[in-house]
Amino acid sequence: MSTPDQDSGLSASELIDLERAQIGHDIHDLLLPLIFGASATLQSVPTKSTDGEVCLDQASADKIEMVKEWLQDALSLGRNMLTQIYPPELEHMPWLLAAKDAVGKVCEQSCQANWVASDDCPLCLTELEKGLATTAYRILIESVRNAVRHGSATEIVIRCNARSLVISDNGSGFDPTSVPSGHFGIRAMKGRATLVGQTLTVRSEPGGPTEVQLTLS
């Protein structure tokens, strides 16, 4: 009888790495953005009016404050979990090398990826903070995947300097203001950026081009 790793052609350690990567992906892309969204929404709920009068009874206001604290604790716990479920490829090679390898696999023969990385880019540093490394890596891969799959891009330019990581493509583009509410891609990427104290901006229009910019400082 064959074992699962024999059937898949992967070693046990590779299967473990894949499982860790999937768990990390789910925490980062699915769980944390929802917690962040809930926290941000709750922060906007007024417990007092502008003239200082209470909008809610004190017991309800206290419960809201307690839930806010729980959500902040959940965000902190999620970030700590991500540092333990670090993308395995970033454990074994520098960020830039791992990113180039992953982008090459996404593009394959259908798209040309060109890199412009300055020496002062934080992502080129040996000691790179894991939260930023993970966020930048996943936003980059998601942006390239979207450009290839949905935009049919044939060329992607990736620029990295002291201030930002920018991914530009010559694909078909889209209207960012009319993305269906059920599509969470852009919202999730913005949530990821916010979780590590950065900002994500998406610029596009029907016919292209599309540009995704992540601040790094």
PDB file of C-alpha atoms in Angstrom:
ATOM      1  CA  MET A   1       0.000   0.000   0.000  1.00  0.00           C
ATOM      2  CA  SER A   2       1.374   3.403  -0.942  1.00  0.00           C
ATOM      3  CA  THR A   3       1.604   6.249   1.530  1.00  0.00           C
ATOM      4  CA  PRO A   4       0.169   9.753   0.881  1.00  0.00           C
ATOM      5  CA  ASP A   5       3.603  11.208   0.297  1.00  0.00           C
ATOM      6  CA  GLN A   6       4.420   8.470  -2.215  1.00  0.00           C
ATOM      7  CA  ASP A   7       1.169   9.090  -4.086  1.00  0.00           C
ATOM      8  CA  SER A   8       1.818  12.828  -4.295  1.00  0.00           C
ATOM      9  CA  GLY A   9       5.504  12.520  -5.118  1.00  0.00           C
ATOM     10  CA  LEU A  10       6.346  14.756  -2.135  1.00  0.00           C
ATOM     11  CA  SER A  11       8.446  13.945   0.894  1.00  0.00           C
ATOM     12  CA  ALA A  12       6.975  14.093   4.386  1.00  0.00           C
ATOM     13  CA  SER A  13       8.839  17.337   5.111  1.00  0.00           C
ATOM     14  CA  GLU A  14       7.549  18.900   1.898  1.00  0.00           C
ATOM     15  CA  LEU A  15       3.988  17.915   2.800  1.00  0.00           C
ATOM     16  CA  ILE A  16       4.430  19.506   6.222  1.00  0.00           C
ATOM     17  CA  ASP A  17       5.751  22.690   4.604  1.00  0.00           C
ATOM     18  CA  LEU A  18       2.780  22.773   2.236  1.00  0.00           C
ATOM     19  CA  GLU A  19       0.365  22.307   5.115  1.00  0.00           C
ATOM     20  CA  ARG A  20       2.046  25.069   7.115  1.00  0.00           C
ATOM     21  CA  ALA A  21       1.896  27.369   4.110  1.00  0.00           C
ATOM     22  CA  GLN A  22      -1.811  26.663   3.604  1.00  0.00           C
ATOM     23  CA  ILE A  23      -2.612  27.286   7.269  1.00  0.00           C
ATOM     24  CA  GLY A  24      -0.626  30.520   7.188  1.00  0.00           C
ATOM     25  CA  HIS A  25      -2.378  31.559   3.983  1.00  0.00           C
ATOM     26  CA  ASP A  26      -5.812  30.933   5.512  1.00  0.00           C
ATOM     27  CA  ILE A  27      -4.985  32.871   8.678  1.00  0.00           C
ATOM     28  CA  HIS A  28      -3.470  35.767   6.746  1.00  0.00           C
ATOM     29  CA  ASP A  29      -5.916  35.979   3.854  1.00  0.00           C
ATOM     30  CA  LEU A  30      -9.199  34.807   5.368  1.00  0.00           C
ATOM     31  CA  LEU A  31      -9.253  35.077   9.151  1.00  0.00           C
ATOM     32  CA  LEU A  32      -7.296  38.242   9.977  1.00  0.00           C
ATOM     33  CA  PRO A  33      -9.002  40.505   7.393  1.00  0.00           C
ATOM     34  CA  LEU A  34     -12.385  39.514   8.861  1.00  0.00           C
ATOM     35  CA  ILE A  35     -11.215  40.241  12.407  1.00  0.00           C
ATOM     36  CA  PHE A  36      -9.739  43.552  11.264  1.00  0.00           C
ATOM     37  CA  GLY A  37     -12.985  44.463   9.473  1.00  0.00           C
ATOM     38  CA  ALA A  38     -15.055  43.617  12.540  1.00  0.00           C
ATOM     39  CA  SER A  39     -12.740  45.660  14.748  1.00  0.00           C
ATOM     40  CA  ALA A  40     -12.785  48.666  12.412  1.00  0.00           C
ATOM     41  CA  THR A  41     -16.578  48.533  12.153  1.00  0.00           C
ATOM     42  CA  LEU A  42     -17.006  48.304  15.908  1.00  0.00           C
ATOM     43  CA  GLN A  43     -14.618  51.212  16.440  1.00  0.00           C
ATOM     44  CA  SER A  44     -16.963  53.356  14.335  1.00  0.00           C
ATOM     45  CA  VAL A  45     -20.013  52.587  16.491  1.00  0.00           C
ATOM     46  CA  PRO A  46     -20.633  55.630  18.729  1.00  0.00           C
ATOM     47  CA  THR A  47     -21.274  55.021  22.398  1.00  0.00           C
ATOM     48  CA  LYS A  48     -21.807  58.739  23.011  1.00  0.00           C
ATOM     49  CA  SER A  49     -23.307  61.542  20.971  1.00  0.00           C
ATOM     50  CA  THR A  50     -21.330  64.629  19.995  1.00  0.00           C
ATOM     51  CA  ASP A  51     -22.705  66.540  22.966  1.00  0.00           C
ATOM     52  CA  GLY A  52     -21.414  63.879  25.333  1.00  0.00           C
ATOM     53  CA  GLU A  53     -24.712  62.193  26.031  1.00  0.00           C
ATOM     54  CA  VAL A  54     -24.716  58.410  26.102  1.00  0.00           C
ATOM     55  CA  CYS A  55     -26.276  56.766  23.040  1.00  0.00           C
ATOM     56  CA  LEU A  56     -26.260  53.348  24.701  1.00  0.00           C
ATOM     57  CA  ASP A  57     -26.895  52.299  28.242  1.00  0.00           C
ATOM     58  CA  GLN A  58     -23.703  51.871  30.235  1.00  0.00           C
ATOM     59  CA  ALA A  59     -23.901  48.075  30.319  1.00  0.00           C
ATOM     60  CA  SER A  60     -24.104  47.897  26.512  1.00  0.00           C
ATOM     61  CA  ALA A  61     -21.290  50.436  26.106  1.00  0.00           C
ATOM     62  CA  ASP A  62     -19.100  48.393  28.460  1.00  0.00           C
ATOM     63  CA  LYS A  63     -19.794  45.234  26.446  1.00  0.00           C
ATOM     64  CA  ILE A  64     -18.780  46.979  23.222  1.00  0.00           C
ATOM     65  CA  GLU A  65     -15.515  48.103  24.808  1.00  0.00           C
ATOM     66  CA  MET A  66     -14.869  44.546  25.975  1.00  0.00           C
ATOM     67  CA  VAL A  67     -15.479  43.160  22.461  1.00  0.00           C
ATOM     68  CA  LYS A  68     -13.099  45.786  21.036  1.00  0.00           C
ATOM     69  CA  GLU A  69     -10.395  44.544  23.406  1.00  0.00           C
ATOM     70  CA  TRP A  70     -11.077  40.924  22.445  1.00  0.00           C
ATOM     71  CA  LEU A  71     -10.763  41.735  18.750  1.00  0.00           C
ATOM     72  CA  GLN A  72      -7.478  43.563  19.318  1.00  0.00           C
ATOM     73  CA  ASP A  73      -6.217  40.553  21.283  1.00  0.00           C
ATOM     74  CA  ALA A  74      -7.319  38.278  18.416  1.00  0.00           C
ATOM     75  CA  LEU A  75      -5.397  40.411  15.903  1.00  0.00           C
ATOM     76  CA  SER A  76      -2.270  40.279  18.054  1.00  0.00           C
ATOM     77  CA  LEU A  77      -2.599  36.520  18.458  1.00  0.00           C
ATOM     78  CA  GLY A  78      -3.089  36.092  14.713  1.00  0.00           C
ATOM     79  CA  ARG A  79       0.041  38.113  13.964  1.00  0.00           C
ATOM     80  CA  ASN A  80       2.017  36.008  16.436  1.00  0.00           C
ATOM     81  CA  MET A  81       0.737  32.828  14.797  1.00  0.00           C
ATOM     82  CA  LEU A  82       1.871  34.092  11.401  1.00  0.00           C
ATOM     83  CA  THR A  83       5.428  34.547  12.620  1.00  0.00           C
ATOM     84  CA  GLN A  84       5.360  30.860  13.592  1.00  0.00           C
ATOM     85  CA  ILE A  85       3.755  29.755  10.294  1.00  0.00           C
ATOM     86  CA  TYR A  86       6.225  31.618   8.111  1.00  0.00           C
ATOM     87  CA  PRO A  87       6.174  30.799   4.362  1.00  0.00           C
ATOM     88  CA  PRO A  88       8.676  27.917   4.157  1.00  0.00           C
ATOM     89  CA  GLU A  89      10.308  29.264   1.010  1.00  0.00           C
ATOM     90  CA  LEU A  90      11.265  32.431   2.918  1.00  0.00           C
ATOM     91  CA  GLU A  91      12.948  30.283   5.556  1.00  0.00           C
ATOM     92  CA  HIS A  92      15.359  28.815   3.015  1.00  0.00           C
ATOM     93  CA  MET A  93      16.277  31.757   0.785  1.00  0.00           C
ATOM     94  CA  PRO A  94      16.382  35.586   0.723  1.00  0.00           C
ATOM     95  CA  TRP A  95      13.061  37.356   0.106  1.00  0.00           C
ATOM     96  CA  LEU A  96      14.000  38.637  -3.353  1.00  0.00           C
ATOM     97  CA  LEU A  97      15.205  35.246  -4.562  1.00  0.00           C
ATOM     98  CA  ALA A  98      12.108  33.472  -3.211  1.00  0.00           C
ATOM     99  CA  ALA A  99       9.835  36.107  -4.756  1.00  0.00           C
ATOM    100  CA  LYS A 100      11.492  35.837  -8.172  1.00  0.00           C
ATOM    101  CA  ASP A 101      11.164  32.065  -8.067  1.00  0.00           C
ATOM    102  CA  ALA A 102       7.471  32.203  -7.105  1.00  0.00           C
ATOM    103  CA  VAL A 103       6.649  34.862  -9.718  1.00  0.00           C
ATOM    104  CA  GLY A 104       8.408  32.794 -12.371  1.00  0.00           C
ATOM    105  CA  LYS A 105       6.232  29.799 -11.503  1.00  0.00           C
ATOM    106  CA  VAL A 106       3.050  31.879 -11.771  1.00  0.00           C
ATOM    107  CA  CYS A 107       4.051  33.484 -15.067  1.00  0.00           C
ATOM    108  CA  GLU A 108       5.514  30.342 -16.655  1.00  0.00           C
ATOM    109  CA  GLN A 109       5.657  30.892 -20.441  1.00  0.00           C
ATOM    110  CA  SER A 110       2.653  33.221 -20.693  1.00  0.00           C
ATOM    111  CA  CYS A 111       4.106  36.363 -19.139  1.00  0.00           C
ATOM    112  CA  GLN A 112       7.448  38.158 -18.859  1.00  0.00           C
ATOM    113  CA  ALA A 113       8.338  39.489 -15.399  1.00  0.00           C
ATOM    114  CA  ASN A 114      10.897  42.307 -15.175  1.00  0.00           C
ATOM    115  CA  TRP A 115      12.450  43.324 -11.863  1.00  0.00           C
ATOM    116  CA  VAL A 116      13.863  46.683 -10.771  1.00  0.00           C
ATOM    117  CA  ALA A 117      15.077  46.449  -7.162  1.00  0.00           C
ATOM    118  CA  SER A 118      17.199  49.163  -5.571  1.00  0.00           C
ATOM    119  CA  ASP A 119      19.778  48.349  -2.905  1.00  0.00           C
ATOM    120  CA  ASP A 120      17.871  50.352  -0.283  1.00  0.00           C
ATOM    121  CA  CYS A 121      14.693  48.299  -0.657  1.00  0.00           C
ATOM    122  CA  PRO A 122      13.764  46.914   2.804  1.00  0.00           C
ATOM    123  CA  LEU A 123      12.835  43.596   1.194  1.00  0.00           C
ATOM    124  CA  CYS A 124      16.482  43.123   0.202  1.00  0.00           C
ATOM    125  CA  LEU A 125      17.686  43.322   3.806  1.00  0.00           C
ATOM    126  CA  THR A 126      19.045  40.206   5.477  1.00  0.00           C
ATOM    127  CA  GLU A 127      17.167  40.910   8.711  1.00  0.00           C
ATOM    128  CA  LEU A 128      13.642  41.453   7.390  1.00  0.00           C
ATOM    129  CA  GLU A 129      10.701  41.669   9.798  1.00  0.00           C
ATOM    130  CA  LYS A 130       8.613  38.538   9.262  1.00  0.00           C
ATOM    131  CA  GLY A 131       5.235  40.259   9.208  1.00  0.00           C
ATOM    132  CA  LEU A 132       6.274  42.645   6.440  1.00  0.00           C
ATOM    133  CA  ALA A 133       8.086  39.890   4.552  1.00  0.00           C
ATOM    134  CA  THR A 134       5.016  37.648   4.572  1.00  0.00           C
ATOM    135  CA  THR A 135       2.617  40.443   3.623  1.00  0.00           C
ATOM    136  CA  ALA A 136       4.748  41.756   0.759  1.00  0.00           C
ATOM    137  CA  TYR A 137       5.339  38.230  -0.534  1.00  0.00           C
ATOM    138  CA  ARG A 138       1.663  37.276  -0.564  1.00  0.00           C
ATOM    139  CA  ILE A 139       0.479  40.585  -2.028  1.00  0.00           C
ATOM    140  CA  LEU A 140       3.079  40.265  -4.778  1.00  0.00           C
ATOM    141  CA  ILE A 141       2.056  36.709  -5.678  1.00  0.00           C
ATOM    142  CA  GLU A 142      -1.664  37.552  -5.550  1.00  0.00           C
ATOM    143  CA  SER A 143      -1.142  40.611  -7.777  1.00  0.00           C
ATOM    144  CA  VAL A 144       0.857  38.645 -10.338  1.00  0.00           C
ATOM    145  CA  ARG A 145      -1.651  35.791 -10.283  1.00  0.00           C
ATOM    146  CA  ASN A 146      -4.536  38.227 -10.865  1.00  0.00           C
ATOM    147  CA  ALA A 147      -2.668  39.928 -13.708  1.00  0.00           C
ATOM    148  CA  VAL A 148      -2.065  36.620 -15.474  1.00  0.00           C
ATOM    149  CA  ARG A 149      -5.379  34.895 -14.783  1.00  0.00           C
ATOM    150  CA  HIS A 150      -7.859  37.749 -15.007  1.00  0.00           C
ATOM    151  CA  GLY A 151      -5.994  40.417 -16.958  1.00  0.00           C
ATOM    152  CA  SER A 152      -4.212  38.150 -19.468  1.00  0.00           C
ATOM    153  CA  ALA A 153      -1.079  40.242 -18.940  1.00  0.00           C
ATOM    154  CA  THR A 154       1.967  39.453 -21.057  1.00  0.00           C
ATOM    155  CA  GLU A 155       4.368  41.737 -19.176  1.00  0.00           C
ATOM    156  CA  ILE A 156       4.701  42.573 -15.495  1.00  0.00           C
ATOM    157  CA  VAL A 157       7.158  45.054 -13.996  1.00  0.00           C
ATOM    158  CA  ILE A 158       8.020  44.758 -10.302  1.00  0.00           C
ATOM    159  CA  ARG A 159       9.762  47.746  -8.718  1.00  0.00           C
ATOM    160  CA  CYS A 160      11.074  47.875  -5.185  1.00  0.00           C
ATOM    161  CA  ASN A 161      12.754  50.825  -3.487  1.00  0.00           C
ATOM    162  CA  ALA A 162      13.075  52.300  -0.008  1.00  0.00           C
ATOM    163  CA  ARG A 163       9.470  53.482   0.038  1.00  0.00           C
ATOM    164  CA  SER A 164       7.343  50.931  -1.784  1.00  0.00           C
ATOM    165  CA  LEU A 165       6.799  47.732  -3.738  1.00  0.00           C
ATOM    166  CA  VAL A 166       4.995  48.389  -7.030  1.00  0.00           C
ATOM    167  CA  ILE A 167       3.570  45.743  -9.372  1.00  0.00           C
ATOM    168  CA  SER A 168       2.507  47.005 -12.817  1.00  0.00           C
ATOM    169  CA  ASP A 169       1.046  44.952 -15.658  1.00  0.00           C
ATOM    170  CA  ASN A 170      -0.157  45.472 -19.228  1.00  0.00           C
ATOM    171  CA  GLY A 171      -3.296  43.383 -18.781  1.00  0.00           C
ATOM    172  CA  SER A 172      -6.885  44.240 -19.608  1.00  0.00           C
ATOM    173  CA  GLY A 173      -7.441  46.155 -16.379  1.00  0.00           C
ATOM    174  CA  PHE A 174     -10.711  46.743 -14.529  1.00  0.00           C
ATOM    175  CA  ASP A 175     -12.738  49.421 -12.775  1.00  0.00           C
ATOM    176  CA  PRO A 176     -11.766  49.279  -9.062  1.00  0.00           C
ATOM    177  CA  THR A 177     -15.004  51.065  -8.121  1.00  0.00           C
ATOM    178  CA  SER A 178     -17.223  48.372  -9.627  1.00  0.00           C
ATOM    179  CA  VAL A 179     -15.680  45.209  -8.192  1.00  0.00           C
ATOM    180  CA  PRO A 180     -18.544  42.896  -7.071  1.00  0.00           C
ATOM    181  CA  SER A 181     -19.089  42.961  -3.319  1.00  0.00           C
ATOM    182  CA  GLY A 182     -18.502  39.215  -3.076  1.00  0.00           C
ATOM    183  CA  HIS A 183     -14.951  39.519  -4.460  1.00  0.00           C
ATOM    184  CA  PHE A 184     -12.586  39.919  -1.509  1.00  0.00           C
ATOM    185  CA  GLY A 185      -9.211  40.005  -3.298  1.00  0.00           C
ATOM    186  CA  ILE A 186      -8.473  43.734  -3.138  1.00  0.00           C
ATOM    187  CA  ARG A 187     -10.128  44.112   0.249  1.00  0.00           C
ATOM    188  CA  ALA A 188      -8.067  41.228   1.625  1.00  0.00           C
ATOM    189  CA  MET A 189      -4.813  42.692   0.264  1.00  0.00           C
ATOM    190  CA  LYS A 190      -5.609  46.076   1.818  1.00  0.00           C
ATOM    191  CA  GLY A 191      -6.416  44.349   5.088  1.00  0.00           C
ATOM    192  CA  ARG A 192      -3.097  42.489   5.018  1.00  0.00           C
ATOM    193  CA  ALA A 193      -1.214  45.750   4.456  1.00  0.00           C
ATOM    194  CA  THR A 194      -3.045  47.488   7.295  1.00  0.00           C
ATOM    195  CA  LEU A 195      -2.254  44.639   9.674  1.00  0.00           C
ATOM    196  CA  VAL A 196       1.481  45.390   9.352  1.00  0.00           C
ATOM    197  CA  GLY A 197       1.049  49.175   9.426  1.00  0.00           C
ATOM    198  CA  GLN A 198       1.333  49.733   5.673  1.00  0.00           C
ATOM    199  CA  THR A 199      -0.969  50.981   2.903  1.00  0.00           C
ATOM    200  CA  LEU A 200      -2.038  49.311  -0.332  1.00  0.00           C
ATOM    201  CA  THR A 201      -3.225  51.308  -3.357  1.00  0.00           C
ATOM    202  CA  VAL A 202      -4.697  49.794  -6.528  1.00  0.00           C
ATOM    203  CA  ARG A 203      -4.900  51.857  -9.726  1.00  0.00           C
ATOM    204  CA  SER A 204      -6.550  50.469 -12.841  1.00  0.00           C
ATOM    205  CA  GLU A 205      -9.135  51.106 -15.549  1.00  0.00           C
ATOM    206  CA  PRO A 206     -10.819  49.006 -18.241  1.00  0.00           C
ATOM    207  CA  GLY A 207      -8.215  48.349 -20.915  1.00  0.00           C
ATOM    208  CA  GLY A 208      -5.374  48.655 -18.414  1.00  0.00           C
ATOM    209  CA  PRO A 209      -2.792  49.099 -17.173  1.00  0.00           C
ATOM    210  CA  THR A 210      -3.053  48.014 -13.531  1.00  0.00           C
ATOM    211  CA  GLU A 211      -0.721  49.088 -10.724  1.00  0.00           C
ATOM    212  CA  VAL A 212      -0.607  47.743  -7.178  1.00  0.00           C
ATOM    213  CA  GLN A 213       1.501  49.716  -4.691  1.00  0.00           C
ATOM    214  CA  LEU A 214       2.420  48.607  -1.170  1.00  0.00           C
ATOM    215  CA  THR A 215       4.187  51.069   1.109  1.00  0.00           C
ATOM    216  CA  LEU A 216       7.235  49.715   2.931  1.00  0.00           C
ATOM    217  CA  SER A 217       8.009  52.530   5.356  1.00  0.00           C
TER     218      SER A 217
END
